Coordinates of C-alpha atoms and ligand atoms in Angstrom, one line a residue:
X43 CA -18.5 98.9 185.6
X44 CA -19.4 99.3 189.3
X45 CA -23.1 99.7 190.0
X46 CA -25.6 98.7 192.6
X47 CA -25.2 97.1 195.1
X48 CA -21.5 98.2 195.2
X49 CA -22.5 101.8 194.5
X50 CA -25.1 103.3 196.7
X51 CA -25.6 107.0 196.0
X52 CA -27.5 107.4 199.2
X53 CA -24.4 106.7 201.3
X54 CA -23.2 110.2 200.9
X55 CA -26.6 111.7 201.8
X56 CA -26.9 109.9 205.1
X57 CA -25.8 112.6 207.6
X58 CA -25.7 116.4 207.6
X59 CA -21.9 116.1 207.9
X60 CA -21.5 114.0 204.8
X61 CA -23.9 116.1 202.8
X62 CA -22.0 119.2 203.7
X63 CA -18.7 117.5 202.7
X64 CA -19.9 116.8 199.2
X65 CA -22.0 120.0 198.6
X66 CA -21.0 121.3 195.2
X67 CA -22.5 124.8 195.0
X68 CA -22.0 127.4 197.6
X69 CA -23.0 131.0 197.9
X70 CA -20.7 133.0 200.3
X71 CA -21.5 136.5 201.6
X72 CA -18.9 138.1 199.3
X73 CA -20.7 136.8 196.2
X74 CA -24.0 138.4 197.2
X75 CA -25.1 141.8 196.1
X76 CA -27.8 143.7 198.1
X77 CA -30.1 146.0 196.1
X78 CA -31.3 149.1 198.0
X79 CA -33.9 151.7 197.2
X80 CA -32.9 155.2 198.4
X81 CA -35.3 158.2 198.5
X82 CA -34.6 161.8 199.3
X83 CA -36.7 162.4 202.4
X84 CA -39.2 161.0 204.8
X85 CA -38.8 157.8 206.8
X86 CA -38.2 154.2 206.0
X87 CA -41.2 152.8 204.1
X88 CA -42.0 149.1 203.5
X89 CA -42.5 148.1 199.9
X90 CA -45.9 146.4 199.9
X91 CA -45.0 144.3 196.8
X92 CA -41.7 143.0 198.3
X93 CA -41.9 141.7 201.9
X94 CA -38.9 142.6 203.9
X95 CA -37.8 145.3 201.5
X96 CA -37.9 149.1 202.2
X97 CA -37.4 152.4 200.6
X98 CA -34.7 154.1 202.7
X99 CA -34.3 157.8 203.2
X100 CA -30.9 159.3 202.4
X101 CA -30.4 159.8 206.1
X102 CA -30.1 156.0 206.5
X103 CA -27.5 155.6 203.8
X104 CA -24.4 155.7 206.0
X105 CA -25.9 153.3 208.5
X106 CA -26.9 150.9 205.7
X107 CA -23.4 150.9 204.4
X108 CA -22.0 150.1 207.8
X109 CA -24.4 147.3 208.1
X110 CA -23.7 145.9 204.7
X111 CA -20.0 146.0 205.3
X112 CA -20.4 144.3 208.7
X113 CA -22.5 141.5 207.1
X114 CA -19.7 141.0 204.6
X115 CA -21.9 141.3 201.4
X116 CA -20.0 141.6 198.1
X117 CA -21.6 144.9 197.4
X118 CA -24.7 147.0 197.4
X119 CA -26.6 148.0 194.3
X120 CA -28.3 151.4 194.5
X121 CA -31.6 152.5 193.0
X122 CA -32.8 156.1 193.4
X123 CA -36.2 157.7 193.9
X124 CA -35.7 161.3 193.0
X125 CA -37.6 164.2 194.5
X126 CA -39.0 165.1 191.1
X127 CA -39.1 163.7 187.5
X128 CA -39.0 165.3 184.1
X129 CA -38.9 164.4 180.4
X130 CA -35.2 164.0 180.3
X131 CA -34.6 162.3 183.6
X132 CA -32.3 165.1 184.8
X133 CA -32.3 163.7 188.4
X134 CA -30.3 160.8 187.1
X135 CA -27.2 163.0 186.3
X136 CA -27.6 165.7 188.9
X137 CA -24.4 165.9 190.8
X138 CA -26.5 166.4 193.9
X139 CA -29.1 163.8 193.0
X140 CA -30.3 161.1 195.4
X141 CA -27.8 158.5 194.2
X142 CA -24.9 160.8 194.1
X143 CA -25.6 161.9 197.7
X144 CA -26.2 158.3 198.8
X145 CA -22.9 157.1 197.3
X146 CA -20.9 159.9 199.0
X147 CA -22.6 159.0 202.4
X148 CA -22.0 155.3 201.9
X149 CA -18.4 155.5 200.8
X150 CA -17.8 157.9 203.7
X151 CA -19.2 155.5 206.2
X152 CA -17.7 152.3 204.8
X153 CA -14.9 153.1 202.3
X154 CA -14.2 149.4 201.7
X155 CA -17.8 148.5 200.8
X156 CA -18.2 148.0 197.0
X157 CA -20.9 150.4 195.9
X158 CA -22.6 149.7 192.6
X159 CA -25.1 152.1 191.0
X160 CA -27.8 151.3 188.6
X161 CA -27.5 153.5 185.6
X162 CA -30.8 154.1 183.9
X163 CA -33.3 156.9 183.4
X164 CA -36.6 155.1 184.1
X165 CA -36.8 156.1 187.8
X166 CA -36.1 159.8 186.8
X167 CA -38.3 160.3 183.7
X168 CA -41.9 161.5 183.9
X169 CA -42.9 158.9 181.3
X170 CA -41.1 156.0 183.0
X171 CA -39.1 154.9 180.0
X172 CA -35.4 154.1 180.2
X173 CA -34.5 156.8 177.7
X174 CA -35.3 159.9 175.8
X175 CA -38.7 159.9 174.0
X176 CA -38.6 161.2 170.4
X177 CA -41.7 160.8 168.2
X178 CA -43.3 158.4 170.7
X179 CA -40.3 156.0 170.9
X180 CA -37.1 155.7 173.0
X181 CA -34.3 157.3 171.0
X182 CA -31.2 155.2 171.4
X183 CA -28.4 157.6 170.5
X184 CA -29.9 160.6 172.4
X185 CA -30.2 158.4 175.4
X186 CA -26.6 157.4 175.3
X187 CA -25.4 160.9 176.1
X188 CA -27.5 161.1 179.2
X189 CA -26.5 157.6 180.4
X190 CA -22.8 158.6 180.0
X191 CA -23.5 161.8 182.1
X192 CA -25.2 159.7 184.7
X193 CA -22.3 157.1 184.9
X194 CA -19.7 159.9 185.1
X195 CA -21.6 161.6 188.0
X196 CA -21.9 158.3 189.8
X197 CA -18.2 157.8 189.4
X198 CA -17.4 161.3 190.6
X199 CA -19.5 160.6 193.7
X200 CA -17.3 157.6 194.4
X201 CA -19.1 154.6 192.9
X202 CA -16.9 151.6 192.4
X203 CA -19.0 150.0 189.8
X204 CA -21.6 151.5 187.4
X205 CA -24.3 149.2 186.1
X206 CA -26.2 150.3 183.0
X207 CA -29.6 148.6 182.9
X208 CA -31.3 150.5 180.1
X209 CA -30.5 148.1 177.2
X210 CA -29.7 150.8 174.7
X211 CA -27.2 149.7 172.0
X212 CA -23.7 151.0 172.4
X213 CA -24.1 152.2 175.9
X214 CA -21.1 150.3 177.3
X215 CA -18.7 151.8 174.8
X216 CA -20.2 155.3 175.3
X217 CA -20.0 155.0 179.1
X218 CA -16.5 153.6 179.0
X219 CA -15.3 156.4 176.8
X220 CA -16.9 159.1 179.0
X221 CA -15.5 157.6 182.2
X222 CA -12.0 157.5 180.7
X223 CA -12.2 161.0 179.3
X224 CA -13.2 162.3 182.7
X225 CA -10.4 160.5 184.6
X226 CA -12.4 157.5 185.9
X227 CA -10.4 154.9 184.1
X228 CA -10.7 152.5 187.0
X229 CA -14.4 152.7 187.5
X230 CA -15.8 149.2 186.7
X231 CA -18.7 148.6 184.3
X232 CA -21.2 145.8 185.2
X233 CA -23.5 145.6 182.2
X234 CA -27.0 144.3 182.4
X235 CA -26.0 142.5 179.2
X236 CA -28.8 140.0 178.7
X237 CA -31.8 141.7 180.2
X238 CA -35.2 140.4 179.2
X239 CA -38.5 142.3 179.0
X240 CA -39.7 140.3 182.0
X241 CA -43.0 140.3 183.8
X242 CA -40.9 139.5 186.9
X243 CA -39.9 143.1 187.3
X244 CA -43.4 144.1 188.4
X245 CA -42.8 144.5 192.1
X246 CA -39.6 146.5 191.5
X247 CA -41.5 149.0 189.4
X248 CA -43.8 149.8 192.3
X249 CA -40.8 149.9 194.7
X250 CA -38.9 152.3 192.4
X251 CA -41.9 154.1 191.0
X252 CA -40.6 153.3 187.5
X253 CA -43.4 151.7 185.5
X254 CA -43.7 153.1 182.0
X255 CA -46.6 155.5 181.6
X256 CA -47.4 154.2 178.1
X257 CA -46.4 151.1 176.2
X258 CA -43.8 148.6 177.4
X259 CA -40.1 148.0 177.3
X260 CA -40.1 145.4 174.5
X261 CA -38.5 147.7 172.0
X262 CA -35.3 147.7 174.1
X263 CA -35.3 144.8 176.5
X264 CA -35.0 141.2 175.1
X265 CA -37.8 138.8 174.1
X266 CA -37.9 135.9 176.6
X267 CA -38.2 133.5 173.7
X268 CA -34.6 134.2 172.6
X269 CA -31.4 132.6 173.8
X270 CA -28.8 133.0 171.0
X271 CA -29.6 136.7 171.0
X272 CA -28.6 136.9 174.7
X273 CA -25.1 135.5 173.8
X274 CA -24.7 138.1 171.1
X275 CA -25.7 140.8 173.6
X276 CA -23.1 139.6 176.1
X277 CA -20.4 139.3 173.4
X278 CA -21.1 142.9 172.3
X279 CA -21.0 144.3 175.8
X280 CA -17.7 142.5 176.5
X281 CA -16.3 143.9 173.2
X282 CA -17.4 147.4 174.2
X283 CA -15.5 147.1 177.5
X284 CA -17.8 145.6 180.1
X285 CA -15.8 144.2 183.0
X286 CA -18.7 142.2 184.4
X287 CA -21.8 141.0 182.7
X288 CA -25.2 140.1 184.0
X289 CA -28.1 137.9 183.1
X290 CA -31.5 139.1 184.3
X291 CA -33.9 137.7 185.5
X292 CA -32.1 134.7 186.9
X293 CA -34.3 131.7 187.6
X294 CA -36.2 131.9 184.2
X295 CA -32.8 132.2 182.5
X296 CA -30.7 129.3 183.9
X297 CA -30.0 128.1 180.4
X298 CA -28.6 131.6 179.5
X299 CA -26.5 131.7 182.6
X300 CA -25.1 128.2 181.8
X301 CA -24.3 129.1 178.2
X302 CA -22.7 132.4 179.1
X303 CA -20.6 130.6 181.7
X304 CA -19.3 128.2 179.1
X305 CA -18.8 130.7 176.3
X306 CA -17.2 133.7 178.1
X307 CA -14.5 134.0 180.7
X308 CA -15.7 137.2 182.2
X309 CA -17.2 137.3 185.7
X310 CA -20.9 136.6 185.5
X311 CA -23.6 138.1 187.6
X312 CA -27.3 137.0 187.8
X313 CA -30.1 139.0 189.2
X314 CA -32.8 137.3 191.2
X315 CA -35.3 140.0 190.4
X316 CA -38.2 141.4 192.5
X317 CA -40.8 139.0 191.1
X318 CA -38.6 136.0 191.7
X319 CA -38.1 137.1 195.3
X320 CA -41.7 138.2 196.0
X321 CA -43.4 135.1 194.7
X322 CA -41.4 133.0 197.2
X323 CA -42.1 135.5 200.0
X324 CA -45.8 135.7 199.4
X325 CA -46.1 131.9 199.0
X326 CA -44.4 131.6 202.3
X327 CA -46.7 134.1 203.9
X328 CA -49.6 132.0 202.7
X329 CA -48.0 129.0 204.3
X330 CA -47.8 127.1 201.0
X331 CA -44.0 126.7 201.0
X332 CA -41.0 127.1 203.3
X333 CA -39.7 130.5 202.2
X334 CA -36.2 130.2 203.5
X335 CA -35.7 126.8 201.9
X336 CA -37.2 127.9 198.6
X337 CA -35.1 131.0 198.5
X338 CA -31.9 129.0 199.1
X339 CA -32.9 126.4 196.5
X340 CA -33.5 129.1 193.9
X341 CA -30.2 130.9 194.7
X342 CA -28.2 127.7 194.6
X343 CA -29.7 126.8 191.3
X344 CA -28.6 130.2 189.9
X345 CA -25.1 129.6 191.3
X346 CA -25.1 126.0 190.0
X347 CA -26.0 127.3 186.6
X348 CA -22.8 129.3 186.6
X349 CA -23.3 132.7 188.1
X350 CA -20.3 134.0 190.1
X351 CA -22.2 136.9 191.6
X352 CA -25.8 136.8 192.7
X353 CA -27.9 139.9 193.2
X354 CA -30.8 139.3 195.6
X355 CA -33.0 141.2 197.9
X356 CA -32.2 138.5 200.5
X357 CA -28.4 139.2 200.3
X358 CA -28.2 141.0 203.7
X359 CA -30.1 138.3 205.6
X360 CA -28.2 135.5 203.9
X361 CA -24.8 137.2 204.4
X362 CA -25.6 137.6 208.1
X363 CA -26.3 133.9 208.4
X364 CA -23.0 133.1 206.7
X365 CA -24.2 132.4 203.2
X366 CA -25.3 129.0 201.8
Ligands
PBG647 C1 -34.2 149.7 185.6 C2 -34.2 148.4 186.3 C3 -35.3 147.5 186.5 C4 -34.8 146.5 187.3 C5 -33.5 146.8 187.5 N1 -33.1 148.0 186.9 C6 -36.7 147.6 186.0 C7 -37.1 147.5 184.6 O1 -36.2 147.3 183.7 O2 -38.2 147.7 184.3 C8 -35.6 145.4 187.8 C9 -35.1 144.7 189.0 C10 -36.1 143.9 189.7 O3 -37.2 143.5 189.2 O4 -35.8 143.5 190.9 N2 -34.3 149.7 184.2

Protein backbone atom coordinates (compact mmCIF):
# COMPACT_ATOMS: atom_id res chain seq x y z
CA UNK A 1 0.00 0.00 0.00
CA UNK A 2 1.40 3.32 -1.10
CA UNK A 3 1.81 5.90 1.59
CA UNK A 4 4.14 8.66 2.58
CA UNK A 5 6.69 9.54 1.26
CA UNK A 6 5.39 8.22 -2.10
CA UNK A 7 1.99 9.76 -1.59
CA UNK A 8 1.97 13.44 -0.74
CA UNK A 9 -1.55 14.88 -0.64
CA UNK A 10 -0.13 18.38 -0.70
CA UNK A 11 1.19 17.92 -4.25
CA UNK A 12 -2.21 18.63 -5.75
CA UNK A 13 -2.75 21.66 -3.52
CA UNK A 14 0.41 23.40 -4.58
CA UNK A 15 -0.88 25.88 -7.22
CA UNK A 16 -4.24 27.48 -8.07
CA UNK A 17 -4.18 25.61 -11.38
CA UNK A 18 -3.79 22.22 -9.73
CA UNK A 19 -6.39 22.99 -7.08
CA UNK A 20 -8.80 24.04 -9.79
CA UNK A 21 -8.13 20.86 -11.74
CA UNK A 22 -9.10 18.61 -8.84
CA UNK A 23 -11.95 20.70 -7.39
CA UNK A 24 -14.83 18.28 -6.78
CA UNK A 25 -17.84 20.46 -6.03
CA UNK A 26 -18.92 23.35 -8.23
CA UNK A 27 -21.84 25.69 -8.24
CA UNK A 28 -22.64 27.08 -11.64
CA UNK A 29 -25.02 29.99 -12.28
CA UNK A 30 -27.76 27.73 -13.61
CA UNK A 31 -27.89 25.84 -10.29
CA UNK A 32 -28.50 29.01 -8.30
CA UNK A 33 -31.96 30.32 -7.50
CA UNK A 34 -32.40 33.97 -6.52
CA UNK A 35 -35.17 34.80 -4.02
CA UNK A 36 -36.84 38.20 -4.50
CA UNK A 37 -39.28 40.18 -2.37
CA UNK A 38 -41.87 42.07 -4.40
CA UNK A 39 -44.19 44.73 -2.99
CA UNK A 40 -47.04 46.55 -4.67
CA UNK A 41 -45.93 50.18 -4.54
CA UNK A 42 -43.27 52.59 -3.34
CA UNK A 43 -39.58 52.45 -4.07
CA UNK A 44 -36.84 49.88 -3.55
CA UNK A 45 -36.27 49.48 0.21
CA UNK A 46 -33.23 47.82 1.80
CA UNK A 47 -34.06 44.97 4.21
CA UNK A 48 -32.26 45.97 7.42
CA UNK A 49 -31.91 42.38 8.60
CA UNK A 50 -30.41 41.18 5.30
CA UNK A 51 -27.51 43.23 3.96
CA UNK A 52 -27.68 43.55 0.17
CA UNK A 53 -31.32 42.41 -0.03
CA UNK A 54 -34.21 44.69 -1.01
CA UNK A 55 -37.97 44.80 -1.18
CA UNK A 56 -38.63 45.65 -4.82
CA UNK A 57 -41.73 47.44 -6.11
CA UNK A 58 -43.71 45.78 -8.91
CA UNK A 59 -42.41 48.44 -11.25
CA UNK A 60 -38.96 46.87 -11.06
CA UNK A 61 -40.13 43.30 -11.81
CA UNK A 62 -39.45 43.41 -15.56
CA UNK A 63 -35.99 44.89 -15.08
CA UNK A 64 -35.13 42.35 -12.37
CA UNK A 65 -36.16 39.52 -14.68
CA UNK A 66 -33.95 40.86 -17.45
CA UNK A 67 -31.03 41.15 -15.03
CA UNK A 68 -31.55 37.64 -13.65
CA UNK A 69 -31.71 36.20 -17.17
CA UNK A 70 -28.60 38.11 -18.18
CA UNK A 71 -26.69 36.83 -15.14
CA UNK A 72 -27.74 33.29 -16.09
CA UNK A 73 -29.25 32.25 -12.75
CA UNK A 74 -31.23 29.00 -12.76
CA UNK A 75 -34.36 30.81 -11.69
CA UNK A 76 -35.93 33.39 -9.42
CA UNK A 77 -38.14 32.58 -6.42
CA UNK A 78 -40.79 35.19 -5.71
CA UNK A 79 -42.22 36.27 -2.35
CA UNK A 80 -45.00 38.85 -2.23
CA UNK A 81 -45.83 41.68 0.13
CA UNK A 82 -49.51 42.39 -0.51
CA UNK A 83 -51.17 45.81 -0.16
CA UNK A 84 -53.41 44.44 2.61
CA UNK A 85 -53.89 41.29 4.67
CA UNK A 86 -56.93 39.43 5.98
CA UNK A 87 -57.89 36.31 7.97
CA UNK A 88 -57.97 34.08 4.90
CA UNK A 89 -54.95 35.49 3.11
CA UNK A 90 -57.02 36.36 0.05
CA UNK A 91 -54.15 38.35 -1.47
CA UNK A 92 -52.36 35.07 -2.09
CA UNK A 93 -54.93 33.83 -4.62
CA UNK A 94 -56.07 37.16 -6.07
CA UNK A 95 -55.56 36.95 -9.85
CA UNK A 96 -54.40 40.55 -9.67
CA UNK A 97 -52.28 40.04 -6.55
CA UNK A 98 -48.70 41.18 -6.23
CA UNK A 99 -47.16 37.85 -7.26
CA UNK A 100 -49.56 37.29 -10.13
CA UNK A 101 -48.67 40.73 -11.51
CA UNK A 102 -44.97 40.21 -10.90
CA UNK A 103 -44.99 36.87 -12.73
CA UNK A 104 -46.71 38.38 -15.75
CA UNK A 105 -44.23 41.26 -15.86
CA UNK A 106 -41.22 39.00 -15.47
CA UNK A 107 -42.28 36.38 -18.00
CA UNK A 108 -43.12 39.23 -20.40
CA UNK A 109 -39.66 40.72 -20.02
CA UNK A 110 -37.68 37.46 -19.95
CA UNK A 111 -39.78 34.55 -21.24
CA UNK A 112 -36.91 32.08 -20.86
CA UNK A 113 -36.27 32.90 -17.21
CA UNK A 114 -37.54 30.18 -14.87
CA UNK A 115 -39.96 31.85 -12.50
CA UNK A 116 -40.74 30.03 -9.25
CA UNK A 117 -43.41 31.26 -6.86
CA UNK A 118 -43.55 30.58 -3.15
CA UNK A 119 -47.01 29.19 -2.36
CA UNK A 120 -47.94 30.01 1.22
CA UNK A 121 -50.41 32.17 3.10
CA UNK A 122 -48.23 33.65 5.85
CA UNK A 123 -47.37 36.85 3.98
CA UNK A 124 -51.07 37.40 3.26
CA UNK A 125 -52.82 36.51 6.52
CA UNK A 126 -53.46 39.12 9.21
CA UNK A 127 -52.34 36.59 11.87
CA UNK A 128 -49.15 35.62 9.98
CA UNK A 129 -49.74 31.86 10.03
CA UNK A 130 -49.31 29.71 6.95
CA UNK A 131 -52.93 28.58 6.92
CA UNK A 132 -56.51 29.15 8.00
CA UNK A 133 -57.06 29.50 11.76
CA UNK A 134 -59.92 27.44 13.27
CA UNK A 135 -60.29 27.29 17.06
CA UNK A 136 -56.89 28.85 17.57
CA UNK A 137 -54.99 26.39 15.39
CA UNK A 138 -54.03 26.10 11.72
CA UNK A 139 -56.63 23.90 10.02
CA UNK A 140 -54.86 21.61 7.58
CA UNK A 141 -57.65 20.63 5.22
CA UNK A 142 -59.27 24.09 5.01
CA UNK A 143 -55.86 25.50 4.15
CA UNK A 144 -55.35 23.00 1.31
CA UNK A 145 -58.16 24.58 -0.72
CA UNK A 146 -56.60 28.02 -0.51
CA UNK A 147 -53.13 26.75 -1.33
CA UNK A 148 -54.51 25.03 -4.42
CA UNK A 149 -56.23 28.26 -5.50
CA UNK A 150 -52.99 30.14 -4.98
CA UNK A 151 -50.95 27.66 -7.03
CA UNK A 152 -53.49 27.72 -9.87
CA UNK A 153 -53.49 31.52 -9.99
CA UNK A 154 -49.68 31.55 -10.08
CA UNK A 155 -49.73 29.00 -12.90
CA UNK A 156 -52.32 31.07 -14.76
CA UNK A 157 -50.04 34.10 -14.47
CA UNK A 158 -47.28 32.07 -16.11
CA UNK A 159 -45.18 30.65 -13.26
CA UNK A 160 -43.00 27.77 -14.41
CA UNK A 161 -42.72 26.26 -10.93
CA UNK A 162 -44.91 26.58 -7.85
CA UNK A 163 -43.20 25.97 -4.51
CA UNK A 164 -45.49 25.22 -1.56
CA UNK A 165 -43.72 26.17 1.69
CA UNK A 166 -46.61 25.85 4.16
CA UNK A 167 -45.96 22.27 5.41
CA UNK A 168 -49.64 21.25 5.43
CA UNK A 169 -50.17 17.51 4.94
CA UNK A 170 -51.40 16.55 1.49
CA UNK A 171 -50.74 19.86 -0.17
CA UNK A 172 -48.66 18.47 -3.02
CA UNK A 173 -51.40 16.05 -4.10
CA UNK A 174 -54.08 18.72 -3.72
CA UNK A 175 -52.08 21.26 -5.73
CA UNK A 176 -51.18 18.70 -8.41
CA UNK A 177 -54.82 17.77 -8.84
CA UNK A 178 -55.96 21.41 -8.99
CA UNK A 179 -53.27 22.31 -11.53
CA UNK A 180 -54.18 19.35 -13.73
CA UNK A 181 -57.91 20.06 -13.55
CA UNK A 182 -57.29 23.64 -14.61
CA UNK A 183 -55.13 22.75 -17.59
CA UNK A 184 -51.73 23.32 -15.99
CA UNK A 185 -50.47 19.78 -16.34
CA UNK A 186 -46.96 20.99 -17.09
CA UNK A 187 -46.55 23.38 -14.19
CA UNK A 188 -43.77 22.00 -12.03
CA UNK A 189 -44.07 21.51 -8.25
CA UNK A 190 -41.03 22.17 -6.09
CA UNK A 191 -42.07 21.13 -2.62
CA UNK A 192 -40.47 22.47 0.51
CA UNK A 193 -40.55 18.83 1.57
CA UNK A 194 -38.33 18.83 4.65
CA UNK A 195 -38.85 22.24 6.17
CA UNK A 196 -37.86 22.72 9.77
CA UNK A 197 -39.27 25.14 12.34
CA UNK A 198 -36.01 27.06 12.23
CA UNK A 199 -34.78 30.10 14.10
CA UNK A 200 -32.80 30.91 10.96
CA UNK A 201 -35.93 32.28 9.23
CA UNK A 202 -35.92 35.35 11.49
CA UNK A 203 -34.55 37.91 9.00
CA UNK A 204 -36.91 36.66 6.27
CA UNK A 205 -39.93 37.31 8.44
CA UNK A 206 -38.97 40.94 8.81
CA UNK A 207 -38.29 41.17 5.06
CA UNK A 208 -41.61 39.57 4.14
CA UNK A 209 -43.56 40.90 7.13
CA UNK A 210 -44.71 37.35 7.83
CA UNK A 211 -43.96 36.66 11.50
CA UNK A 212 -46.85 34.87 13.25
CA UNK A 213 -48.79 37.25 15.51
CA UNK A 214 -49.30 34.51 18.09
CA UNK A 215 -47.60 31.20 18.80
CA UNK A 216 -45.07 29.65 16.45
CA UNK A 217 -44.95 27.30 13.46
CA UNK A 218 -44.01 24.16 15.39
CA UNK A 219 -47.37 22.48 14.79
CA UNK A 220 -46.67 22.35 11.06
CA UNK A 221 -42.94 22.78 10.45
CA UNK A 222 -40.54 20.02 11.52
CA UNK A 223 -38.66 19.62 14.78
CA UNK A 224 -34.92 20.22 14.17
CA UNK A 225 -34.20 17.18 16.33
CA UNK A 226 -35.64 14.83 13.69
CA UNK A 227 -33.94 13.32 10.66
CA UNK A 228 -35.83 10.10 9.81
CA UNK A 229 -39.01 12.17 9.74
CA UNK A 230 -37.50 14.39 7.03
CA UNK A 231 -37.03 11.37 4.80
CA UNK A 232 -40.66 10.38 5.33
CA UNK A 233 -41.76 13.91 4.44
CA UNK A 234 -39.73 13.80 1.23
CA UNK A 235 -40.98 10.32 0.31
CA UNK A 236 -44.60 11.42 0.82
CA UNK A 237 -44.19 14.55 -1.31
CA UNK A 238 -42.62 12.53 -4.12
CA UNK A 239 -45.51 10.04 -3.91
CA UNK A 240 -47.94 12.95 -4.11
CA UNK A 241 -46.31 14.16 -7.30
CA UNK A 242 -43.58 16.64 -6.38
CA UNK A 243 -41.16 17.08 -9.29
CA UNK A 244 -38.44 18.67 -7.19
CA UNK A 245 -37.94 18.48 -3.44
CA UNK A 246 -36.25 20.85 -1.06
CA UNK A 247 -34.50 20.70 2.28
CA UNK A 248 -34.61 23.88 4.35
CA UNK A 249 -32.61 25.37 6.06
CA UNK A 250 -29.43 24.12 4.36
CA UNK A 251 -26.29 24.40 6.44
CA UNK A 252 -27.91 23.08 9.66
CA UNK A 253 -29.28 20.17 7.57
CA UNK A 254 -26.30 18.84 5.63
CA UNK A 255 -27.03 15.37 7.01
CA UNK A 256 -30.57 15.51 5.64
CA UNK A 257 -29.38 16.71 2.24
CA UNK A 258 -26.88 13.85 2.09
CA UNK A 259 -29.40 11.21 3.14
CA UNK A 260 -32.02 12.53 0.71
CA UNK A 261 -29.44 12.51 -2.08
CA UNK A 262 -28.63 8.87 -1.39
CA UNK A 263 -32.22 7.73 -0.91
CA UNK A 264 -34.12 9.49 -3.71
CA UNK A 265 -33.42 10.08 -7.38
CA UNK A 266 -35.40 13.30 -7.67
CA UNK A 267 -33.64 16.63 -8.19
CA UNK A 268 -32.87 18.07 -4.80
CA UNK A 269 -32.84 21.72 -3.80
CA UNK A 270 -31.51 23.25 -0.60
CA UNK A 271 -32.35 26.70 0.71
CA UNK A 272 -29.62 28.77 2.32
CA UNK A 273 -32.14 30.74 4.34
CA UNK A 274 -32.12 34.33 5.51
CA UNK A 275 -30.41 33.67 8.85
CA UNK A 276 -27.66 31.60 7.24
CA UNK A 277 -27.01 34.43 4.80
CA UNK A 278 -27.30 37.29 7.26
CA UNK A 279 -25.07 35.81 9.93
CA UNK A 280 -22.25 35.68 7.42
CA UNK A 281 -22.99 39.18 6.10
CA UNK A 282 -23.13 40.75 9.57
CA UNK A 283 -20.00 38.94 10.74
CA UNK A 284 -18.25 40.27 7.63
CA UNK A 285 -19.53 43.79 8.34
CA UNK A 286 -18.03 43.48 11.81
CA UNK A 287 -14.75 42.47 10.23
CA UNK A 288 -14.65 39.12 12.03
CA UNK A 289 -14.61 36.98 8.88
CA UNK A 290 -14.17 37.22 5.13
CA UNK A 291 -17.77 37.33 3.95
CA UNK A 292 -17.24 36.20 0.36
CA UNK A 293 -15.06 33.28 1.36
CA UNK A 294 -17.44 32.20 4.12
CA UNK A 295 -20.42 32.39 1.78
CA UNK A 296 -18.65 30.31 -0.87
CA UNK A 297 -17.55 27.75 1.70
CA UNK A 298 -21.08 27.39 3.06
CA UNK A 299 -22.57 27.08 -0.42
CA UNK A 300 -20.01 24.52 -1.53
CA UNK A 301 -20.70 22.50 1.60
CA UNK A 302 -24.39 22.45 0.67
CA UNK A 303 -23.54 21.33 -2.85
CA UNK A 304 -21.04 18.76 -1.58
CA UNK A 305 -23.69 17.34 0.73
CA UNK A 306 -25.72 16.59 -2.40
CA UNK A 307 -27.94 19.50 -3.40
CA UNK A 308 -28.44 19.93 -7.15
CA UNK A 309 -30.04 23.34 -6.81
CA UNK A 310 -29.10 25.95 -4.23
CA UNK A 311 -31.40 28.80 -3.32
CA UNK A 312 -29.45 31.74 -1.95
CA UNK A 313 -29.82 35.50 -1.59
CA UNK A 314 -26.31 35.71 -3.05
CA UNK A 315 -27.37 33.96 -6.29
CA UNK A 316 -27.32 37.04 -8.48
CA UNK A 317 -23.89 38.24 -7.38
CA UNK A 318 -22.43 34.76 -7.60
CA UNK A 319 -23.93 34.11 -11.04
CA UNK A 320 -22.49 37.38 -12.29
CA UNK A 321 -19.07 36.30 -11.15
CA UNK A 322 -19.46 32.96 -12.96
CA UNK A 323 -20.40 30.74 -10.02
CA UNK A 324 -18.03 28.77 -7.81
C1 LIG B 1 -43.05 31.02 4.06
C2 LIG B 1 -41.58 30.94 3.97
C3 LIG B 1 -40.61 31.23 4.94
C4 LIG B 1 -39.38 31.11 4.32
C5 LIG B 1 -39.62 30.72 3.01
N1 LIG B 1 -40.99 30.60 2.82
C6 LIG B 1 -40.76 31.68 6.35
C7 LIG B 1 -41.33 30.80 7.35
O1 LIG B 1 -41.63 29.63 7.14
O2 LIG B 1 -41.54 31.32 8.45
C8 LIG B 1 -38.05 31.39 4.96
C9 LIG B 1 -36.96 31.77 4.02
C10 LIG B 1 -35.77 32.39 4.66
O3 LIG B 1 -35.62 32.46 5.89
O4 LIG B 1 -34.92 32.86 3.87
N2 LIG B 1 -43.68 30.06 4.81
